[in-house]
XYZ file of C-alpha atoms in Angstrom:
498
model
C 21.742 20.033 -49.438
C 19.269 22.012 -51.547
C 20.130 25.626 -52.300
C 18.215 28.108 -50.199
C 15.981 30.297 -52.387
C 14.503 33.765 -51.898
C 10.867 33.735 -52.992
C 9.751 36.195 -55.647
C 7.125 37.698 -53.344
C 9.662 38.151 -50.535
C 12.189 39.813 -52.828
C 9.536 42.113 -54.263
C 8.506 43.124 -50.757
C 12.077 44.025 -49.820
C 12.658 45.918 -53.055
C 9.766 48.280 -52.344
C 9.561 51.139 -54.885
C 12.657 50.179 -56.809
C 11.852 52.014 -60.032
C 13.075 55.507 -60.820
C 10.234 58.014 -60.360
C 10.530 58.977 -64.020
C 10.033 55.411 -65.188
C 7.664 54.159 -62.494
C 4.885 52.210 -64.110
C 6.223 52.569 -67.623
C 9.346 50.716 -68.770
C 9.169 52.501 -72.143
C 9.815 56.001 -70.805
C 13.398 57.148 -71.373
C 15.576 57.609 -68.319
C 17.460 54.916 -66.473
C 16.451 51.515 -67.884
C 14.255 49.428 -65.604
C 16.785 46.587 -65.516
C 19.484 48.969 -64.285
C 17.254 50.388 -61.542
C 16.292 46.870 -60.488
C 19.911 45.677 -60.455
C 20.913 48.626 -58.297
C 18.061 47.917 -55.863
C 19.052 44.248 -55.555
C 22.684 45.249 -55.072
C 21.717 47.439 -52.107
C 19.729 44.558 -50.603
C 22.877 42.430 -50.825
C 24.986 45.072 -49.071
C 22.302 45.533 -46.422
C 22.303 41.809 -45.661
C 18.660 41.397 -46.687
C 19.638 39.181 -49.599
C 22.093 36.852 -47.811
C 25.151 35.554 -49.600
C 24.838 32.059 -51.048
C 21.067 32.290 -51.391
C 19.494 31.852 -54.825
C 17.377 34.586 -56.376
C 13.923 33.728 -57.791
C 13.658 32.338 -61.295
C 13.460 34.940 -64.039
C 9.926 33.859 -64.887
C 8.659 34.100 -61.299
C 10.251 37.477 -60.592
C 9.033 38.963 -63.883
C 5.472 37.916 -63.102
C 5.636 39.209 -59.522
C 7.137 42.598 -60.446
C 4.994 43.020 -63.552
C 7.925 43.500 -65.926
C 9.126 41.627 -68.966
C 11.298 38.566 -68.590
C 13.910 40.377 -70.704
C 14.157 42.987 -67.936
C 14.911 40.297 -65.351
C 17.382 38.552 -67.665
C 19.243 41.822 -68.190
C 19.169 42.547 -64.452
C 20.656 39.185 -63.528
C 23.242 39.447 -66.291
C 24.392 42.831 -65.000
C 24.593 41.605 -61.410
C 26.528 38.574 -62.607
C 28.910 40.754 -64.600
C 29.688 42.873 -61.531
C 30.206 39.872 -59.263
C 26.940 40.034 -57.322
C 25.666 36.728 -58.694
C 27.475 33.455 -59.235
C 26.108 31.012 -61.773
C 26.995 27.372 -61.970
C 25.858 25.057 -64.701
C 22.737 23.171 -63.738
C 21.936 25.298 -60.666
C 20.428 28.652 -59.813
C 22.360 31.906 -59.639
C 23.322 32.648 -56.039
C 24.011 35.955 -54.283
C 27.686 36.926 -53.893
C 29.981 39.895 -53.383
C 32.640 40.943 -55.882
C 36.057 39.574 -54.886
C 37.433 43.112 -54.621
C 35.195 43.926 -51.636
C 34.716 40.555 -49.953
C 35.757 40.213 -46.344
C 34.474 38.062 -43.534
C 34.850 40.554 -40.710
C 37.348 38.408 -38.824
C 40.258 40.826 -39.130
C 40.747 43.468 -36.425
C 39.290 46.845 -37.276
C 41.878 49.057 -38.918
C 40.899 51.759 -36.451
C 42.016 49.619 -33.529
C 45.351 48.966 -35.220
C 45.752 52.679 -35.786
C 45.144 53.344 -32.100
C 47.788 50.793 -31.135
C 50.237 52.481 -33.476
C 49.420 55.950 -32.099
C 48.647 55.530 -28.379
C 49.061 59.252 -27.817
C 46.162 60.089 -30.134
C 43.106 61.033 -28.006
C 40.194 58.920 -29.144
C 36.655 57.991 -28.192
C 36.242 54.249 -28.540
C 32.832 53.522 -30.067
C 33.720 49.913 -30.857
C 32.272 48.607 -27.590
C 28.841 48.827 -25.945
C 29.356 48.589 -22.188
C 28.942 50.846 -19.175
C 31.210 51.583 -16.255
C 30.501 49.877 -12.932
C 27.744 51.197 -10.667
C 28.743 52.407 -7.172
C 26.924 49.418 -5.678
C 29.579 47.081 -7.065
C 31.874 48.054 -4.198
C 29.205 47.015 -1.698
C 28.603 43.793 -3.609
C 32.224 42.734 -3.248
C 32.283 43.789 0.397
C 29.320 41.497 1.072
C 30.973 38.747 -0.991
C 34.145 39.092 1.082
C 32.114 38.598 4.258
C 30.507 35.489 2.782
C 33.632 33.880 1.349
C 34.779 32.179 4.620
C 31.964 29.645 4.239
C 33.634 28.406 1.055
C 37.265 28.448 2.138
C 37.067 24.998 3.645
C 36.284 23.539 0.196
C 38.485 23.265 -2.887
C 36.619 26.270 -4.349
C 36.138 24.753 -7.796
C 32.439 24.297 -8.535
C 31.753 23.878 -12.277
C 27.971 24.087 -11.752
C 27.985 27.304 -9.728
C 27.346 28.181 -6.094
C 23.850 27.308 -4.931
C 23.065 30.831 -3.690
C 23.516 32.270 -7.193
C 21.582 29.498 -8.908
C 18.729 30.022 -6.448
C 18.725 33.780 -7.080
C 18.615 33.241 -10.840
C 15.857 30.629 -10.532
C 13.759 33.100 -8.519
C 14.186 35.804 -11.162
C 13.153 33.484 -13.983
C 10.144 32.270 -11.995
C 9.082 35.866 -11.285
C 9.203 36.556 -15.025
C 6.774 33.733 -15.783
C 9.258 30.910 -16.366
C 9.221 28.457 -13.437
C 12.817 27.410 -12.842
C 14.674 25.227 -10.350
C 18.296 25.868 -9.313
C 19.406 22.594 -10.907
C 18.319 23.984 -14.291
C 21.048 26.655 -14.048
C 24.714 26.324 -14.995
C 26.856 29.308 -13.975
C 29.455 30.278 -16.589
C 32.155 32.884 -17.243
C 29.702 35.109 -19.107
C 27.102 34.496 -21.816
C 29.797 34.090 -24.472
C 31.349 31.253 -22.472
C 27.939 29.621 -22.144
C 27.356 29.877 -25.890
C 30.725 28.331 -26.627
C 29.992 25.372 -24.339
C 26.634 24.881 -26.055
C 28.159 25.022 -29.518
C 30.681 22.364 -28.546
C 27.892 20.057 -27.407
C 25.151 20.817 -29.945
C 27.028 21.321 -33.224
C 29.500 19.495 -35.415
C 31.864 20.705 -38.138
C 29.956 22.119 -41.137
C 26.710 22.244 -39.145
C 24.407 25.132 -39.956
C 23.450 27.568 -37.202
C 20.743 30.135 -37.920
C 21.397 33.678 -36.678
C 19.683 37.048 -36.630
C 21.189 39.280 -39.282
C 22.721 41.570 -38.033
C 23.899 39.873 -34.854
C 26.508 39.966 -32.104
C 29.950 39.669 -33.780
C 31.556 37.516 -31.108
C 28.726 34.999 -31.377
C 29.248 34.781 -35.140
C 32.938 34.136 -34.569
C 32.191 31.509 -31.925
C 30.007 29.646 -34.408
C 32.750 29.759 -37.020
C 35.377 28.788 -34.483
C 33.764 25.404 -33.821
C 33.641 24.747 -37.567
C 29.927 25.471 -37.928
C 28.422 27.804 -40.508
C 26.290 30.830 -39.511
C 23.206 31.079 -41.726
C 21.718 34.607 -41.711
C 18.004 35.312 -41.473
C 17.620 39.064 -42.066
C 15.922 41.280 -39.501
C 13.266 43.467 -41.084
C 12.270 46.313 -38.733
C 9.063 46.987 -40.652
C 7.704 43.504 -39.910
C 4.830 43.059 -37.421
C 6.976 40.916 -35.101
C 9.285 43.896 -34.492
C 11.820 42.868 -37.102
C 11.892 39.084 -37.001
C 10.927 37.385 -40.258
C 9.483 34.335 -38.545
C 8.217 32.746 -41.725
C 11.640 33.283 -43.229
C 13.161 31.647 -40.161
C 10.883 28.641 -40.511
C 11.593 28.354 -44.234
C 15.347 28.682 -43.732
C 15.373 26.039 -41.001
C 13.620 23.613 -43.338
C 15.716 24.420 -46.403
C 19.043 24.160 -44.575
C 18.104 21.368 -42.139
C 19.637 23.488 -39.369
C 19.303 21.928 -35.923
C 20.454 24.979 -33.952
C 19.788 28.718 -33.955
C 21.329 31.580 -31.974
C 18.932 34.513 -31.619
C 18.830 37.734 -29.584
C 15.121 38.612 -29.269
C 15.691 40.759 -26.174
C 17.137 43.999 -27.614
C 19.119 42.586 -30.478
C 22.713 43.746 -30.655
C 23.157 46.040 -32.639
C 19.594 47.121 -33.520
C 17.935 47.172 -30.077
C 14.857 45.416 -31.498
C 12.554 43.470 -29.155
C 10.475 40.469 -30.226
C 6.891 40.682 -28.954
C 4.993 37.989 -27.056
C 3.154 36.654 -30.122
C 6.435 36.392 -31.972
C 7.972 34.495 -29.072
C 5.150 31.980 -29.071
C 5.605 31.499 -32.808
C 9.372 31.191 -32.375
C 8.919 28.341 -29.919
C 6.451 26.692 -32.304
C 8.985 26.958 -35.143
C 11.592 25.262 -32.958
C 9.207 22.375 -32.299
C 7.958 22.074 -35.874
C 11.467 22.031 -37.373
C 13.072 20.039 -34.522
C 15.530 22.860 -34.054
C 17.028 23.961 -30.745
C 17.115 27.725 -30.238
C 19.691 29.403 -27.995
C 18.153 32.666 -26.810
C 20.653 35.288 -25.628
C 19.124 37.470 -22.902
C 22.280 39.446 -22.084
C 20.541 42.761 -22.861
C 17.243 41.789 -21.228
C 17.441 44.271 -18.321
C 18.029 47.262 -20.614
C 14.439 48.076 -21.605
C 14.274 51.743 -22.612
C 10.604 51.821 -23.617
C 7.482 52.355 -21.520
C 5.973 49.021 -22.548
C 5.811 45.868 -20.464
C 8.460 43.282 -21.197
C 7.161 40.085 -22.820
C 7.768 36.750 -21.070
C 10.981 34.835 -21.777
C 10.920 32.855 -25.012
C 11.439 29.675 -22.985
C 8.099 30.316 -21.249
C 6.430 29.292 -24.534
C 8.404 26.066 -24.876
C 6.762 22.694 -24.366
C 10.007 20.799 -23.965
C 13.708 21.530 -24.168
C 13.610 23.305 -27.552
C 14.564 26.700 -26.041
C 17.845 27.233 -24.168
C 18.451 30.574 -22.467
C 21.799 32.215 -21.794
C 22.295 35.369 -19.754
C 24.962 37.533 -18.183
C 25.609 40.078 -15.461
C 28.010 41.971 -17.720
C 25.555 44.258 -19.530
C 23.275 44.792 -16.545
C 26.009 45.603 -14.034
C 29.614 45.634 -15.309
C 31.602 44.141 -18.162
C 34.394 43.148 -15.792
C 31.992 40.942 -13.827
C 32.515 37.737 -15.781
C 29.455 35.850 -14.567
C 26.907 34.327 -16.906
C 24.555 31.375 -16.966
C 22.762 28.783 -19.051
C 19.181 27.800 -18.263
C 18.278 24.401 -19.696
C 17.434 20.829 -18.652
C 19.568 18.743 -16.318
C 20.562 16.239 -19.012
C 22.119 18.963 -21.153
C 23.824 20.526 -18.130
C 25.503 17.183 -17.492
C 26.833 17.165 -21.065
C 28.004 20.762 -20.732
C 29.896 19.886 -17.560
C 31.727 17.161 -19.446
C 32.904 19.713 -22.008
C 33.639 22.356 -19.380
C 36.132 20.130 -17.573
C 38.419 20.455 -20.609
C 38.152 24.253 -20.655
C 37.921 25.590 -17.090
C 37.003 24.428 -13.600
C 34.337 26.933 -12.655
C 33.418 30.574 -12.146
C 35.247 32.471 -9.357
C 33.300 32.204 -6.095
C 33.821 35.852 -5.138
C 32.316 37.045 -8.417
C 29.342 34.728 -7.952
C 28.667 35.982 -4.437
C 28.933 39.594 -5.606
C 26.419 38.820 -8.356
C 23.986 37.379 -5.800
C 24.045 40.699 -3.929
C 23.560 42.684 -7.140
C 20.613 40.535 -8.220
C 18.962 40.905 -4.831
C 19.285 44.701 -5.082
C 18.937 44.979 -8.851
C 15.987 47.263 -9.437
C 17.364 50.556 -8.037
C 20.611 49.937 -9.926
C 18.867 49.057 -13.187
C 16.365 51.922 -12.945
C 19.223 54.390 -12.684
C 21.181 52.755 -15.518
C 18.140 52.713 -17.797
C 17.532 56.418 -17.133
C 21.172 57.126 -17.913
C 20.992 55.160 -21.164
C 17.795 56.948 -22.223
C 19.438 60.338 -21.716
C 22.605 59.294 -23.535
C 20.631 57.821 -26.433
C 18.663 61.060 -26.782
C 21.930 63.010 -26.877
C 23.348 60.703 -29.537
C 20.243 60.896 -31.731
C 20.127 64.693 -31.480
C 23.811 64.966 -32.387
C 23.417 62.661 -35.397
C 20.363 64.595 -36.607
C 22.369 67.825 -36.445
C 25.719 66.630 -37.792
C 24.641 63.843 -40.164
C 21.098 64.678 -41.277
C 21.170 62.257 -44.216
C 21.784 59.281 -41.905
C 18.724 57.283 -40.886
C 18.278 55.787 -37.417
C 15.221 53.918 -36.132
C 15.944 53.394 -32.396
C 15.031 50.021 -30.980
C 13.170 49.420 -27.740
C 16.295 49.005 -25.639
C 19.871 47.826 -25.470
C 23.011 49.921 -25.683
C 23.309 50.915 -29.342
C 21.501 52.137 -32.432
C 21.934 50.833 -35.966
C 22.551 53.752 -38.300
C 21.902 53.494 -42.027
C 24.259 55.496 -44.243
C 23.247 56.894 -47.648
C 26.096 54.987 -49.327
C 27.896 51.685 -48.631
C 31.004 53.211 -47.030
C 30.949 51.703 -43.554
C 34.348 49.992 -43.740
C 35.982 53.043 -45.311
C 34.485 55.244 -42.607
C 35.733 52.959 -39.817
C 39.203 53.015 -41.364
C 39.257 56.825 -41.610
C 37.600 57.651 -38.281
C 40.723 57.148 -36.074
C 42.365 60.053 -37.907
C 39.544 62.196 -36.525
C 39.672 60.882 -32.960
C 37.031 58.162 -32.902
C 37.063 54.372 -33.252
C 34.152 52.635 -34.965
C 33.065 49.064 -35.603
C 32.057 48.819 -39.256
C 28.690 47.344 -40.175
C 30.111 44.146 -41.734
C 31.401 43.114 -38.293
C 27.780 42.376 -37.395
C 27.019 40.218 -40.406
C 28.479 37.517 -42.573
C 30.577 37.807 -45.718
C 30.560 41.562 -46.161
C 26.937 42.499 -45.519
C 25.938 45.830 -43.946
C 28.306 48.219 -45.726
C 25.496 50.787 -45.493
C 25.237 50.465 -41.699
C 27.270 51.253 -38.630
C 26.645 50.592 -34.938
C 26.654 53.594 -32.633
C 26.735 52.717 -28.907
C 25.359 55.286 -26.462
C 27.218 54.034 -23.384
C 29.642 56.995 -23.203
C 28.977 60.215 -21.246
C 26.897 62.738 -23.147
C 29.782 65.141 -23.768
C 31.831 62.321 -25.271
C 28.913 61.252 -27.471
C 28.529 64.768 -28.892
C 32.259 64.931 -29.581
C 32.234 61.457 -31.113
C 29.461 62.377 -33.538
C 31.305 65.537 -34.577
C 34.384 63.420 -35.238
C 32.368 60.876 -37.213
C 30.844 63.672 -39.268
C 34.318 65.042 -40.025
C 35.503 61.590 -41.097
C 32.390 61.065 -43.224
C 32.828 64.445 -44.916
C 36.439 63.599 -45.678
C 35.263 60.428 -47.394
C 32.566 61.808 -49.624
C 34.627 63.512 -52.369
C 36.311 60.243 -53.295
C 34.149 57.564 -51.737
C 30.510 58.603 -51.704
C 29.999 55.221 -53.334
C 33.292 53.327 -53.340
C 31.628 50.336 -54.976
C 30.501 52.517 -57.876
C 26.928 52.230 -59.160
C 26.213 49.482 -61.631
C 26.603 50.601 -65.204
C 25.918 48.967 -68.501
C 28.510 48.773 -71.221
C-alpha cells in the first residue's frame, strides 16, 4: 500500500500565516528563524489532527517552492521535527507524521477524571463527558400507548430481528417526507445507531481494512472500527472550507491512496463540532462514493437537532444512484438516551446479511421500546421544537460563560447538535481533563475524538445540562485551567534548536 501524502499546496493552506510577524516576508531578518517558526506551525497541525499521523509530508523541494523559502529552511524544519519525534524517517521512504513516544496515546483508556469520580463518589461533580438530554414528558405517554398495543404481540415469540412493521413503516414515511423514498423492507431496527454500525462493520470490513472517518469524530465509532480489527483513517474537518468543514477533495484523494472500501461519516451535525454538510457537498460525497467504489455509512443520529434557521439539506442517500450510501439513525439523541432503538436504512440484500450476523449477537429490539418509538415519531415535532429551543438557550449560556471565564478560548459553534468544539491556546487538553475532577467537573479530552493523540488543543463542551449547571461547569473548568497554566501552559514545550 502506497504511503498517503499531504500535498504541498494543502499543507501551505493549512499553515496559513506561519511566519513570525517580525520575519514575515524576509528570512534574513533576525528574530526566530523561519525553520523554527515553520516547525512549530507544523507541530500544531499535528496536534490539531489536521496533519494525520502516518501521513507523509511533501518533499522538501515541493514545499520550499510552494512556501517561497529556501530548501535549506525545509530541510532544517524536517530535521527539527524528526529530532523531537514528530516525524519518522525510514530508509527509502518519505518521512511520516508521528507523535513523540512520551505523549502518544490512543484514547482507549478511561478518562482519568472518570476514575477519580469512582474513587471519590462523594465529590459533587458536573459530568461533561456525555452529550445527552433527559427524557421529555411525552415519554411516559409513549410507553402508556405501547403498553396498550403490546397485547397484539403477546401471542408471538416476541423476537423479531428485523423490527416491528409499525416502526419500519413510520421510519419509511419520515425518510420519504425528507426526499428519500423508502419502503419498510429497507429498514432494519437495531439497539441504537452504535449497534447498527457494529453490525455493518462485521459485514463490510475485514481485519486490517481501512475505514475513512471524519476527524474529529464520535469516539465510540472509532473504537468500534478498531474493535473489529479495522483501521480508522482520518480525513480532517476544516471549518473554513466551503462545504462547511468537509475536505471532499481530501476525502476522494484519501480513498484512492488507501484503497478504502468503507467510510463512516457524520455530515448531520458532526459530533463533536456540530458542523452540517450542505446539499452540494452531499451530492459530491455520493459521487465520491461511486467514483472510488467506496460504501459510506452516514450517521444521522443528530439529524433532528438543527439549531440554525436554515432549511435542512436532503439526506445524503437521496443523492445516491445505487447502494453506495447506507444510513444509520437513532431515537436516543432526539428523545432519550435510555431508549435503545436505532435503525439501518439500506438495500434488502445487505439487510439479509446483517440478519445473519445479528443472530450471533442478539435476537431483536424490545417490542415495547419499538412501539413507544412509533408514538414518539408520530408526535415528534412538538417534542423536537421544544428540545431545540432548550438546546439553543443552553448553548447561548455556555458560550457566554466561556467568553467571560475563558476569553482566550476560541469556539466556532456549529449549526446544531449537542456540543461545541473549543480550541485552547495550548495543547493541554488531556492535562485539563485529568485536573478538572479536582474542581468538580468531568471532561472528555480532545484526543478521545481523534486517533493517536490528535486534538490536544481541543476539548468538547456539551450544552445538554441545565443553564445553572453549565455556568458552574465553566467556572470549574476555568479554575482547573488556571491551575494548569503555571506549570503546563505548554506541557509539550515549544520546539527549540540546540
